[in-house]
XYZ file of C-alpha atoms in Angstrom:
65
model
C -8.247 34.704 10.647
C -9.314 33.741 7.151
C -5.679 32.538 6.411
C -5.759 30.168 9.424
C -9.099 28.687 8.253
C -7.945 28.364 4.691
C -4.679 26.380 5.975
C -6.812 24.213 8.095
C -9.167 23.566 5.295
C -6.261 22.695 2.930
C -4.883 20.362 5.500
C -8.064 18.314 5.848
C -8.554 18.129 2.067
C -5.149 16.941 1.569
C -5.739 14.318 4.352
C -8.830 13.145 2.428
C -7.166 13.040 -0.853
C -4.132 11.120 0.415
C -6.474 8.581 2.411
C -8.542 7.904 -0.651
C -5.421 7.605 -2.817
C -4.242 4.805 -0.521
C -7.603 3.121 -0.206
C -9.712 3.590 -3.348
C -12.360 3.134 -3.821
C -13.410 3.923 -0.259
C -16.676 4.413 1.403
C -17.412 7.904 2.455
C -18.288 6.978 5.967
C -14.699 5.281 6.220
C -13.108 8.622 5.673
C -14.892 10.234 8.524
C -14.169 7.352 10.864
C -10.456 7.055 10.109
C -9.779 10.822 9.892
C -11.953 11.434 13.097
C -13.939 14.157 11.619
C -17.654 14.721 12.077
C -19.987 13.561 9.442
C -21.254 17.140 8.592
C -17.856 18.594 8.269
C -16.437 15.492 6.350
C -19.292 15.531 4.064
C -18.904 19.154 3.094
C -15.211 18.576 2.461
C -15.976 15.606 0.231
C -18.714 17.295 -1.743
C -16.278 20.391 -2.270
C -13.605 18.008 -3.478
C -15.995 16.268 -5.941
C -17.213 19.489 -7.193
C -13.844 20.752 -7.801
C -12.970 17.651 -9.621
C -10.282 16.177 -7.303
C -12.468 13.269 -6.326
C -14.964 11.257 -8.369
C -18.221 9.693 -7.019
C -18.683 5.988 -7.533
C -21.738 3.998 -6.856
C -22.827 2.912 -3.329
C -21.475 6.159 -1.605
C -17.826 5.492 -2.631
C -15.202 7.775 -3.934
C -12.018 7.377 -5.938
C -9.541 9.718 -7.648
């Protein structure tokens, strides 16, 4: 069961990274809207990616690679 969750988590993180790569710098809300994920779930993924160093936070709630 945890392998299934890990694969799903990795898939969403990869989608977020590729979306940011295509549209950077991008407002965090645009990520949630375009990927059709909840704000809570999306924010958890974005914060996780920032903490891992895969995304960088810019001013005014924008992120970039």
